Coordinates of N, CA, C and O in Angstrom, one line a residue:
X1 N -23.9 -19.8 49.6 CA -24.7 -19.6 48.4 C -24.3 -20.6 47.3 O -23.2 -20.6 46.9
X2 N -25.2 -21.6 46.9 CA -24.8 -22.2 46.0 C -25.2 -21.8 44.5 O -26.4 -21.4 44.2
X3 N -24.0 -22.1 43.3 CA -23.9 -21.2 42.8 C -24.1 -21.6 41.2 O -23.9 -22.8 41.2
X4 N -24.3 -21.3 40.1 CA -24.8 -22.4 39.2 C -24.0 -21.9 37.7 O -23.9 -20.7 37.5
X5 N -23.3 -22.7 36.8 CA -23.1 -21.9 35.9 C -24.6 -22.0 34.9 O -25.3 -23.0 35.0
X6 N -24.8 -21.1 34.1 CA -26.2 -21.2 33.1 C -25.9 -20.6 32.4 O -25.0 -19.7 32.4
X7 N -26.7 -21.0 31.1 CA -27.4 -20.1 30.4 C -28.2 -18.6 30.2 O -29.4 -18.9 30.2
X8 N -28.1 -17.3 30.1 CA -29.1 -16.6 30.1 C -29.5 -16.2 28.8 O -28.6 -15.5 28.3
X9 N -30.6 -16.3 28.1 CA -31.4 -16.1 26.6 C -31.6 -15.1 26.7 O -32.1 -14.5 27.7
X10 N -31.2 -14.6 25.2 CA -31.3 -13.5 24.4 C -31.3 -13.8 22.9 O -30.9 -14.8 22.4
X11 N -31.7 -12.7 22.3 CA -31.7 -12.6 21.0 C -33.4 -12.7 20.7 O -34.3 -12.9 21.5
X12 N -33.5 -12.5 19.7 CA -35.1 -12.6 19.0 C -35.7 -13.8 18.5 O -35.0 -14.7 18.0
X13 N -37.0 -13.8 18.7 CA -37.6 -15.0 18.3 C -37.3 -15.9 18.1 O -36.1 -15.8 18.5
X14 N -37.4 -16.9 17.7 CA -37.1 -18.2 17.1 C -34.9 -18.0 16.3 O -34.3 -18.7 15.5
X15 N -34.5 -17.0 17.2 CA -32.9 -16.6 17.2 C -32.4 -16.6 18.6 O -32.1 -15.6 19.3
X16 N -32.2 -17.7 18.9 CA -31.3 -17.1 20.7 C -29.7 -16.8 20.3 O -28.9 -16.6 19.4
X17 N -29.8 -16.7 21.5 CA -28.3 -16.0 21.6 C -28.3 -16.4 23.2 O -29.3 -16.4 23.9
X18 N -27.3 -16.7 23.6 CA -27.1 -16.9 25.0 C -25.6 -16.3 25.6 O -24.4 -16.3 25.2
X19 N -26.4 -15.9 27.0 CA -24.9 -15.2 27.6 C -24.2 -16.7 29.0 O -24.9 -17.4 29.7
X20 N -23.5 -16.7 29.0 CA -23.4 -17.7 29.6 C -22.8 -16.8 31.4 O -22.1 -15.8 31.4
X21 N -23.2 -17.3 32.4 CA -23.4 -16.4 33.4 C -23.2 -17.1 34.7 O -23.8 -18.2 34.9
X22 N -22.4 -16.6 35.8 CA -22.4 -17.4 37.2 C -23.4 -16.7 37.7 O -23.4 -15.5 37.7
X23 N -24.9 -17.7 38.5 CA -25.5 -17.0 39.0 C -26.1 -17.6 40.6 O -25.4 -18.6 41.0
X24 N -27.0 -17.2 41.3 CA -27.4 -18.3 42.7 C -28.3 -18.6 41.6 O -28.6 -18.2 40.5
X25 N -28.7 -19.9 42.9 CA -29.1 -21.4 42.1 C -30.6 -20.8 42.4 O -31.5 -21.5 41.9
X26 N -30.9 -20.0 42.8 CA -32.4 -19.4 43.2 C -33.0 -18.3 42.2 O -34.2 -18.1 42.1
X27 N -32.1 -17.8 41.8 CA -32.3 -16.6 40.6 C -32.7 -17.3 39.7 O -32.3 -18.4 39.4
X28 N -33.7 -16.4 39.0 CA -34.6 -17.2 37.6 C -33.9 -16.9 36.4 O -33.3 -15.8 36.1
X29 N -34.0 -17.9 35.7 CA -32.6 -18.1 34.5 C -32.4 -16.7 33.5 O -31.5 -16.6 32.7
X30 N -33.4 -15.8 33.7 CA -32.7 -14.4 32.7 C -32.6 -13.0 33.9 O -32.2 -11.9 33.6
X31 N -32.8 -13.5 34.8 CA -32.9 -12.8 36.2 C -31.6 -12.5 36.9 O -30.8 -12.8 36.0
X32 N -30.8 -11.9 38.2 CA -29.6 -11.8 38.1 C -28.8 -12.5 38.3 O -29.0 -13.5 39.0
X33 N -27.7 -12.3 37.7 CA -26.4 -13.1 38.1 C -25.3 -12.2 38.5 O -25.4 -11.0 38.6
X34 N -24.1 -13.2 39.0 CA -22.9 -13.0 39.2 C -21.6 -11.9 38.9 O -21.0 -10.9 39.3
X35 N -21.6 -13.2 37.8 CA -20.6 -12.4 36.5 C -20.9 -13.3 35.0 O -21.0 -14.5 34.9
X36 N -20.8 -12.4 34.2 CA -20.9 -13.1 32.9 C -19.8 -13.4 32.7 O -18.9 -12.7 33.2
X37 N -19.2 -14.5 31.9 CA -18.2 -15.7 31.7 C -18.0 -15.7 30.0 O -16.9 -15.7 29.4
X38 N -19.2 -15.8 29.4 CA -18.8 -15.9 27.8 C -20.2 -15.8 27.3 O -21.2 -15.3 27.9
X39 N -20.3 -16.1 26.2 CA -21.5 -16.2 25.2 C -21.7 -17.5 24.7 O -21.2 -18.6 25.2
X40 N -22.5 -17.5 23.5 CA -22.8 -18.8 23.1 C -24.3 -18.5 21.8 O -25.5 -18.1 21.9
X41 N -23.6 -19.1 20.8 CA -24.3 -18.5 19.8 C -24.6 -20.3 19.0 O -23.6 -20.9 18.6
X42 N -25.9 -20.8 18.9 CA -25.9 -22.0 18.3 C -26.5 -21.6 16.9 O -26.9 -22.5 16.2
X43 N -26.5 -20.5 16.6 CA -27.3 -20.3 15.0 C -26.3 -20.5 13.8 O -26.5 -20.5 12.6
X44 N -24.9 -20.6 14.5 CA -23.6 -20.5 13.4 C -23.5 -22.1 13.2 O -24.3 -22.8 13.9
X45 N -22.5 -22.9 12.4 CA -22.7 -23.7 12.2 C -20.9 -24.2 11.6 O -20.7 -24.3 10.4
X46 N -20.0 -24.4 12.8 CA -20.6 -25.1 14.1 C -20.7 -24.0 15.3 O -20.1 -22.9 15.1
X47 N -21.3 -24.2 16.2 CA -21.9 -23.0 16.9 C -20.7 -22.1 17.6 O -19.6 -22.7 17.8
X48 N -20.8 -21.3 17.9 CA -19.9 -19.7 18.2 C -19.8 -20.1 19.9 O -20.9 -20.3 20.4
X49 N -18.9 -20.1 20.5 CA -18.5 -20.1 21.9 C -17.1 -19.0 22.2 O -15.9 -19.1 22.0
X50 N -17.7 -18.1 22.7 CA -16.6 -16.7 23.2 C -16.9 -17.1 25.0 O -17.8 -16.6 25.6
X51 N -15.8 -18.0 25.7 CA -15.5 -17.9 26.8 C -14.0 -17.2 27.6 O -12.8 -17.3 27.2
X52 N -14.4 -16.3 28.9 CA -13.4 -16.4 29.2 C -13.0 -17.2 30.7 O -13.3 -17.2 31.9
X53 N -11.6 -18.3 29.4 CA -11.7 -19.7 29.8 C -11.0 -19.4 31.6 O -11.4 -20.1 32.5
X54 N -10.1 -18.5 31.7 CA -10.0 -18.4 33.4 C -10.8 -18.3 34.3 O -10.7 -19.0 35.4
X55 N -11.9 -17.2 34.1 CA -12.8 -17.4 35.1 C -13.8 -18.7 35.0 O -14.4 -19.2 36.0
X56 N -14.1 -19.2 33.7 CA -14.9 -20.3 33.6 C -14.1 -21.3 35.0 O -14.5 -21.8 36.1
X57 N -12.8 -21.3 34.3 CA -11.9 -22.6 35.1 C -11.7 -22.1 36.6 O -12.0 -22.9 37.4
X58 N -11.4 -21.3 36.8 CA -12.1 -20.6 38.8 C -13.6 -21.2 39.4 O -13.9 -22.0 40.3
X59 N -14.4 -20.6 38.6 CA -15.6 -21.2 39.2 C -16.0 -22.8 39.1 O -16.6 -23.3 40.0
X60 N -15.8 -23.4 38.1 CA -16.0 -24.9 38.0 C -14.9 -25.2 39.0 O -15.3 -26.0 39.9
X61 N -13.5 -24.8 39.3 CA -12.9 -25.6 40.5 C -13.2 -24.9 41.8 O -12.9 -25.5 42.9
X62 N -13.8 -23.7 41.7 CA -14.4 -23.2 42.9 C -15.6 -23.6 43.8 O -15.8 -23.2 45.0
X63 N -16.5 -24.7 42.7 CA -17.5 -25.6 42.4 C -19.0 -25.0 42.4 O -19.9 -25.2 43.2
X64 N -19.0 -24.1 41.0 CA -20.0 -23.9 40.5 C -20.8 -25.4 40.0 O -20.1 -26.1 39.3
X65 N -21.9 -25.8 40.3 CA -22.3 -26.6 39.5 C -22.9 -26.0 37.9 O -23.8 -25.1 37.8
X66 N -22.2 -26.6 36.9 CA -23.0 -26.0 35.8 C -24.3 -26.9 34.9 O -24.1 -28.1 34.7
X67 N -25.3 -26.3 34.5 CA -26.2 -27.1 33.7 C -25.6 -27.9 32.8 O -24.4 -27.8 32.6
X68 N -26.5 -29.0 32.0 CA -26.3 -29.5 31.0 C -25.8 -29.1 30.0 O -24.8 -29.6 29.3
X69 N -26.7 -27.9 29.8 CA -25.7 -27.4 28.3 C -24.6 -26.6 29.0 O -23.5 -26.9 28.6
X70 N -24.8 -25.4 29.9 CA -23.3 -25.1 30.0 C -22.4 -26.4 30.7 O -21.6 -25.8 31.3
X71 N -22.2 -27.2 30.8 CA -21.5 -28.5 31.4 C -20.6 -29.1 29.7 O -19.4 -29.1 29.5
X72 N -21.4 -29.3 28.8 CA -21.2 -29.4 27.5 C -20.7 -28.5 26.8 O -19.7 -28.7 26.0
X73 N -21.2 -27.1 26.9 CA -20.0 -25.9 26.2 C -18.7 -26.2 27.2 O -17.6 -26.2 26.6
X74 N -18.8 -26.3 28.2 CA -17.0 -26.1 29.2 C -16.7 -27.1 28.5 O -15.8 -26.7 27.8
X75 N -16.9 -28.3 28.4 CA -16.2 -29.4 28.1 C -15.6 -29.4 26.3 O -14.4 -29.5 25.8
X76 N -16.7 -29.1 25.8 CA -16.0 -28.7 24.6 C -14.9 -27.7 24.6 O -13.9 -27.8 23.9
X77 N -15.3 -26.6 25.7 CA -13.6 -25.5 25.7 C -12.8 -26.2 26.4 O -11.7 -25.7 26.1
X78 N -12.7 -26.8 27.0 CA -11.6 -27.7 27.2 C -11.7 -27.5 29.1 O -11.1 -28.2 29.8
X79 N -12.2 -26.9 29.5 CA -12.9 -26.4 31.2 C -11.8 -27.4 31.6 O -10.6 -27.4 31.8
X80 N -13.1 -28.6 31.6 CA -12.8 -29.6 32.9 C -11.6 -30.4 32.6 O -11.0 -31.0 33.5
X81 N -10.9 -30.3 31.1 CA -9.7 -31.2 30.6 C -9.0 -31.1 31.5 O -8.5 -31.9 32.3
X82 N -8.8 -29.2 31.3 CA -7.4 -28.2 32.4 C -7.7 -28.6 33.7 O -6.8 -28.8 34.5
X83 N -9.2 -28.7 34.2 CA -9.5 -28.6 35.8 C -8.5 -30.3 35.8 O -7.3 -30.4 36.1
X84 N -9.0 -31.0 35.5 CA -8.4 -32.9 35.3 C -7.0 -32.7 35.4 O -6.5 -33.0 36.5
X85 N -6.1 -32.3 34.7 CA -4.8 -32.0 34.6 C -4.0 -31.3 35.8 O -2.9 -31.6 36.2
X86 N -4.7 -30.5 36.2 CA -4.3 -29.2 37.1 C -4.4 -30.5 38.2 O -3.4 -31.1 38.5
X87 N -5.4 -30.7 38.6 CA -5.6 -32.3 39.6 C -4.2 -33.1 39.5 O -3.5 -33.6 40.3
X88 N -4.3 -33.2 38.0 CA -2.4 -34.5 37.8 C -1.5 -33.6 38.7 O -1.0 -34.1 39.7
X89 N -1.2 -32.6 38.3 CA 0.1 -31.5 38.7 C -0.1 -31.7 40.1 O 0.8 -32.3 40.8
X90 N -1.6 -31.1 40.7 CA -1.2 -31.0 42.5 C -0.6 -32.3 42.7 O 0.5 -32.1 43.0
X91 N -1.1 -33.6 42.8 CA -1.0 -34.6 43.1 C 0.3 -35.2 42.7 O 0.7 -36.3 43.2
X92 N 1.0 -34.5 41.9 CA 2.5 -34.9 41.6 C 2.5 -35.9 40.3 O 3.5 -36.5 40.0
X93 N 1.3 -35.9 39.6 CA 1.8 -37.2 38.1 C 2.7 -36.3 37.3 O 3.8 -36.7 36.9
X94 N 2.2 -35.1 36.9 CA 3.3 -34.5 36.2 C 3.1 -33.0 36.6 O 2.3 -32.4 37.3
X95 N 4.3 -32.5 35.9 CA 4.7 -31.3 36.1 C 3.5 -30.0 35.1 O 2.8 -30.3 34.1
X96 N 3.7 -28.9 35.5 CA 3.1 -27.9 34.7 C 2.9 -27.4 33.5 O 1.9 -26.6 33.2
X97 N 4.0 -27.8 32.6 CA 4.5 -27.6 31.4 C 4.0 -28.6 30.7 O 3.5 -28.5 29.6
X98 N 4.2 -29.8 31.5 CA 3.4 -31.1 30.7 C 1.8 -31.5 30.6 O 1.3 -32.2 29.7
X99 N 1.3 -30.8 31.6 CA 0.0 -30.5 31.6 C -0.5 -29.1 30.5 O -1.6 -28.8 30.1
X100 N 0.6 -28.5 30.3 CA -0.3 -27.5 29.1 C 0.2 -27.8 27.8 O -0.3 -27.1 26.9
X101 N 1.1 -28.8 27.7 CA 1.1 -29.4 26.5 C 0.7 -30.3 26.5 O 1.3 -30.8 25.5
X102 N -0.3 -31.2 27.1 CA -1.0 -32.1 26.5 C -2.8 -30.8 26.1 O -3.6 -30.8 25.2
X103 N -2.5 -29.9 27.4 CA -3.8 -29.2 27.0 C -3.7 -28.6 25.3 O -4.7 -28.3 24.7
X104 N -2.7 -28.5 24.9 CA -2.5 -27.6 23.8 C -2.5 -28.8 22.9 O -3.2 -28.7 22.0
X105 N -1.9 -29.5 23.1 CA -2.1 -30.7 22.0 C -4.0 -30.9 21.6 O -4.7 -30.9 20.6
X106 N -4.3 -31.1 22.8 CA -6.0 -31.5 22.7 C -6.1 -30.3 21.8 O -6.1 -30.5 20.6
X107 N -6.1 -29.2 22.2 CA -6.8 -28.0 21.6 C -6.3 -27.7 19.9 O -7.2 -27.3 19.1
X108 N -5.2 -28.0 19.6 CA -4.6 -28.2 18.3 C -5.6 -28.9 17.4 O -6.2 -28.4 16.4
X109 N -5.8 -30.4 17.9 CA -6.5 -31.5 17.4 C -8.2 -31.2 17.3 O -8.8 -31.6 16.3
X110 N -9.2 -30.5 18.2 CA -9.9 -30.0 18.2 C -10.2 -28.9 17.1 O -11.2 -28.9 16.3
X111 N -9.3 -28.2 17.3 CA -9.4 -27.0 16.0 C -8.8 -27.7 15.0 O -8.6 -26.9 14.1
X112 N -8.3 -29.0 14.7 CA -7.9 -29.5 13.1 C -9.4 -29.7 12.9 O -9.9 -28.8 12.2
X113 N -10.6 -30.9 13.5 CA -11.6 -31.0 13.2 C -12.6 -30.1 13.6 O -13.6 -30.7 13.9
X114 N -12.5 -28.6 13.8 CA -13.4 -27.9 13.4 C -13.2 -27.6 12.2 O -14.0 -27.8 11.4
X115 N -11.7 -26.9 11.8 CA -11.6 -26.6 10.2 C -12.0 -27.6 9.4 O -12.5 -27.3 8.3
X116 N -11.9 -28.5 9.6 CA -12.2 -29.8 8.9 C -13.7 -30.2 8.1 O -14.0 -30.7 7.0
X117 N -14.7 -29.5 9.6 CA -15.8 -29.2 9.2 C -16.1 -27.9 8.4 O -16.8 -27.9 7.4
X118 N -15.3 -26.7 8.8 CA -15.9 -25.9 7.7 C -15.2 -26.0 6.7 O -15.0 -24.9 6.2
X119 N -14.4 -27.3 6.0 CA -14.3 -27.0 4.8 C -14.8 -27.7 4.0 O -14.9 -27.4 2.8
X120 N -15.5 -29.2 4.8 CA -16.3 -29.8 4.2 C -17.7 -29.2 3.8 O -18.3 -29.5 2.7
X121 N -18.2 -28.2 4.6 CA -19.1 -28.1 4.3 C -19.2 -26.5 3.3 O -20.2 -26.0 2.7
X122 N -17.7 -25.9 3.3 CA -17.7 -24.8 2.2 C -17.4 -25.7 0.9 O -17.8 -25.3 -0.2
X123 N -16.8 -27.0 0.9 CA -16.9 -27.8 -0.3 C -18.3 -28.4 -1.0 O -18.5 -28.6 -2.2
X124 N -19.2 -28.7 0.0 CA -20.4 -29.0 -0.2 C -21.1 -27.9 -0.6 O -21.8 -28.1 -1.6
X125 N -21.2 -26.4 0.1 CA -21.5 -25.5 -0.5 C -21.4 -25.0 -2.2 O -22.2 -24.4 -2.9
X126 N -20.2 -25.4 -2.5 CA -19.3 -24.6 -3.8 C -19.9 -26.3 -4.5 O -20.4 -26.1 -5.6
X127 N -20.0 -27.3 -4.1 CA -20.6 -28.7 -5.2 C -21.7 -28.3 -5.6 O -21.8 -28.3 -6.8
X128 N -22.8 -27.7 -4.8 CA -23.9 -27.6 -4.4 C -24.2 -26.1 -5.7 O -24.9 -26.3 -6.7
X129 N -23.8 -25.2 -5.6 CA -24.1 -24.3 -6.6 C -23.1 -24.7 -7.9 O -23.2 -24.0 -8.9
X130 N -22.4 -25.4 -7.9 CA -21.7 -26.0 -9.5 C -23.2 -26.7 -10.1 O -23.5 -26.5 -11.3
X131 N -23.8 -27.4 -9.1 CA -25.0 -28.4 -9.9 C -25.9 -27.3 -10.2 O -26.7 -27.4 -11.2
X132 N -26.0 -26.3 -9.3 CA -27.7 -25.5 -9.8 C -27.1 -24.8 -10.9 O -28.0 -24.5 -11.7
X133 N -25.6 -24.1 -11.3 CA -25.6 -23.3 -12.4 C -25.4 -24.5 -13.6 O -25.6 -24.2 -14.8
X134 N -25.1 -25.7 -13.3 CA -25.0 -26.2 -14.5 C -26.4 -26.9 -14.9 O -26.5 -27.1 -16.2
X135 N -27.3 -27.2 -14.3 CA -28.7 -27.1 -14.2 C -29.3 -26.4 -15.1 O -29.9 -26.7 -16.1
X136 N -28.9 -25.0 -14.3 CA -29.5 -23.3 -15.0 C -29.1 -23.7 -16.1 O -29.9 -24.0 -16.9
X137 N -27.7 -23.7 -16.6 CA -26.7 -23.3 -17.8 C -27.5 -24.4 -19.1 O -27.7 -24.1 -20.3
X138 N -27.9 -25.7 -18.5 CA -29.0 -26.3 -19.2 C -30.4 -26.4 -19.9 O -30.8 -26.8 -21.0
X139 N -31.0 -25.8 -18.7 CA -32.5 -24.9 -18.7 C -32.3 -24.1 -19.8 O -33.2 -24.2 -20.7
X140 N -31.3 -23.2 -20.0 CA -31.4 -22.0 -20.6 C -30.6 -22.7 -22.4 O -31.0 -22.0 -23.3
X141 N -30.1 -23.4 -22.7 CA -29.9 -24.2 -23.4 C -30.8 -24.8 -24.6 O -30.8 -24.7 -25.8
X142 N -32.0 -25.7 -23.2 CA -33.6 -25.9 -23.8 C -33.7 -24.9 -24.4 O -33.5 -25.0 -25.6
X143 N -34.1 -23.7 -23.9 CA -34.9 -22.9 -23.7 C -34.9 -21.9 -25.0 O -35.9 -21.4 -25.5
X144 N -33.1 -21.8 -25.3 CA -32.9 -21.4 -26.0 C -32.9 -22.1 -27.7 O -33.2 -21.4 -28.6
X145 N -32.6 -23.5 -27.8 CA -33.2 -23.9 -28.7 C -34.3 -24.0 -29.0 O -34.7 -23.9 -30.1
X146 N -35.2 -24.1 -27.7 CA -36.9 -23.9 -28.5 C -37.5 -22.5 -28.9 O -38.6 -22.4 -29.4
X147 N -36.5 -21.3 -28.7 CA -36.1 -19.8 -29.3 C -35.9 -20.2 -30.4 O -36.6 -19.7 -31.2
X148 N -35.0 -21.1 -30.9 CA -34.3 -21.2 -32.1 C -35.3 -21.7 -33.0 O -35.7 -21.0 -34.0
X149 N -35.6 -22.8 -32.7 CA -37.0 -23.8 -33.4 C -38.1 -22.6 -33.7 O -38.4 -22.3 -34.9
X150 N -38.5 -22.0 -32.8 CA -39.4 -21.2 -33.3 C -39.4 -19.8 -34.3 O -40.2 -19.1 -34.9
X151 N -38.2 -19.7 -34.2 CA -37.9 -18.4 -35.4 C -37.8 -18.6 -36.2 O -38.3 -17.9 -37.1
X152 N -37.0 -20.0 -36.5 CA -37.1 -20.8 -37.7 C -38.0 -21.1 -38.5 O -37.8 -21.2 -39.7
X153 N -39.4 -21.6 -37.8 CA -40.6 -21.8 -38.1 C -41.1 -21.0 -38.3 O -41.7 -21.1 -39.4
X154 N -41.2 -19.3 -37.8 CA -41.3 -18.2 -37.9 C -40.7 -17.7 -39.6 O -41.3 -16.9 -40.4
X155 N -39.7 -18.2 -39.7 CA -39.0 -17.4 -40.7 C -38.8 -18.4 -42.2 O -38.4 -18.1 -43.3
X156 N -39.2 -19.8 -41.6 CA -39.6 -20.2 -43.2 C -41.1 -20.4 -43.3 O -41.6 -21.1 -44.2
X157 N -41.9 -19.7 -42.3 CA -43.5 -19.6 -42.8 C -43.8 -18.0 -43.6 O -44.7 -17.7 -44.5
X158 N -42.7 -17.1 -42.9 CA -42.6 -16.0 -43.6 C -42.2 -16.1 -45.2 O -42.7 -15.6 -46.2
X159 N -40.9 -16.9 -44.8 CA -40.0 -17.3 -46.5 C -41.4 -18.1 -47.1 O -41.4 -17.7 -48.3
X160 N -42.3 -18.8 -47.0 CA -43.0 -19.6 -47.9 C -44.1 -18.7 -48.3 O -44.4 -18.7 -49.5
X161 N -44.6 -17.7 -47.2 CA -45.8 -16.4 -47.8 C -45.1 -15.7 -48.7 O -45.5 -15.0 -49.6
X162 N -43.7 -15.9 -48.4 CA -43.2 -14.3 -49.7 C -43.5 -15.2 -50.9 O -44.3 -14.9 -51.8
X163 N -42.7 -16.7 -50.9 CA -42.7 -17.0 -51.9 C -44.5 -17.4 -52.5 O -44.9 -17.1 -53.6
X164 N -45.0 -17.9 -51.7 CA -46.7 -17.6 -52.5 C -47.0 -16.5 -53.2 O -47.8 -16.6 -54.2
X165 N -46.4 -15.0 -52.5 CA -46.9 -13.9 -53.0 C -46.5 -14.1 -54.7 O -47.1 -14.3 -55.8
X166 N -45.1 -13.8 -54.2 CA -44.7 -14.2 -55.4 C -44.4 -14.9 -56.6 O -43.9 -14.6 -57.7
X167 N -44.9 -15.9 -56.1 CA -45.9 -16.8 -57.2 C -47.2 -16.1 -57.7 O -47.3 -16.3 -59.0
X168 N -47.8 -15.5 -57.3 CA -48.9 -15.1 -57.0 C -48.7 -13.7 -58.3 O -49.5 -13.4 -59.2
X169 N -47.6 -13.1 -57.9 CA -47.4 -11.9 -58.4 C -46.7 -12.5 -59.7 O -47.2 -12.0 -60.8
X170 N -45.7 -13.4 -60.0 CA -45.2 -13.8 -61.5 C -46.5 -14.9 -62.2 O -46.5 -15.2 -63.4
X171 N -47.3 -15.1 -61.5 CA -48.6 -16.1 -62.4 C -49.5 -15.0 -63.0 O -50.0 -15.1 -64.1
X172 N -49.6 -13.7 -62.2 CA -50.4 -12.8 -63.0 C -50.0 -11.5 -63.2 O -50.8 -10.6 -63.4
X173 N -48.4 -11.5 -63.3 CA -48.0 -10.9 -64.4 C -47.9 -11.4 -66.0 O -47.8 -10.4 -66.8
X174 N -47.9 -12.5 -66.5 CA -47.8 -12.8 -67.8 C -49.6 -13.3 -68.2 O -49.8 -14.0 -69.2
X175 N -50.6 -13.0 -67.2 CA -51.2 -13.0 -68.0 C -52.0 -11.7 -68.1 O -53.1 -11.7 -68.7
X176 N -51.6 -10.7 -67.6 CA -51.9 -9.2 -67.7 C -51.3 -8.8 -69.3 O -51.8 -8.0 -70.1
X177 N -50.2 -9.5 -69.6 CA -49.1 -8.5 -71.3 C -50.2 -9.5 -72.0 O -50.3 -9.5 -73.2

C-alpha cells in the first residue's frame, strides 16, 4: 500500500482548517485515512501547526511520501532535520546526544524568529493605533474648536441683540419723561 502524508480540509468557507493525516495514495483527500498526525491552521499569523512529531518522524522514515504542503509543514517542524541526523548517528558521524543538540539548537533559533515575528508585528500593531488615536485626538480638536468658533459667534450675536435692545430701550426711554 503506498501511503501518502496529506492534507484533509475542514473548517468553513473561505476558513480552512486542516487535519494533517496518513492515508493510501488512492483515498480521496477528505475521504479515509490512516491515522491523524497533527493539524494545521494557516488563518493565524504565523500559521498554527500541532504535530505529533513521533509518529510524523515514523512514517516519513517509514516512507510515507508526503505532499507539497505537508512536505513544507514537516520541514518546518523540523521532520526531515531529525530523519537527516538520525541517518548521521546510524552511519557513525556522531553520537545521539549530539544529534539532539544540534536538533535543539535548530529548534531554539527557529522559535527566536517566530517570537521575533510576533513582536514585530504586536509592535506594528500598538504603532498602528498610536497614529489612529492621535489622528482621532486631532479630529476631535478641529472639531471642537469649530464648537468653540460657533458659540462664540452665537454668543456675541446674542451679546450685540441685547445690546440693540437696549439701545433701543434707553433711546426711548428719555424720550417718553
Amino acid at each position: 500500500m503506498a501511503t501518502k502524508i496529506r492534507l484533509q480540509r475542514g473548517g468553513r468557507k473561505s476558513y480552512a482548517f486542516y487535519r494533517i493525516v496518513i492515508a493510501d495514495a488512492r483515498a480521496p483527500r477528505d475521504g479515509r485515512f490512516t491515522e491523524k498526525i497533527g493539524t494545521y491552521n494557516p488563518n493565524t499569523n504565523p500559521a498554527t501547526v500541532d504535530l505529533d512529531f513521533d509518529r510524523a518522524l515514523y512514517w516519513v522514515e517509514t516512507g510515507a511520501q508526503p505532499t507539497a504542503t505537508a512536505h513544507n509543514i514537516l520541514k518546518g517542524e523540523g521532520v526531515y532535520l531529525m530523519k537527516h541526523l538520525r541517518g548521521g548517528v546510524k552511519k557513525g558521524a556522531f553520537d545521539e546526544a549530539t544529534a539532539q543538540k544540534k536538533f535543539d539548537a535548530w529548534k531554539a533559533d527557529k522559535q527566536k524568529g517566530l517570537d521575533t515575528v510576533r513582536e514585530n508585528e504586536a509592535k506594528a500593531k500598538a504603532e498602528a493605533a498610536a497614529k489612529e488615536l492621535e489622528a482621532e485626538k486631532k479630529l476631535n480638536e478641529a472639531i471642537a474648536q469649530k464648537v468653540a468658533e460657533k458659540k462664540a459667534a452665537e454668543a456675541a450675536a446674542k451679546a450685540e441683540a441685547e445690546a440693540a435692545a437696549n439701545a433701543e430701550t434707553t433711546e426711548e426711554a428719555p424720550a417718553e419723561a
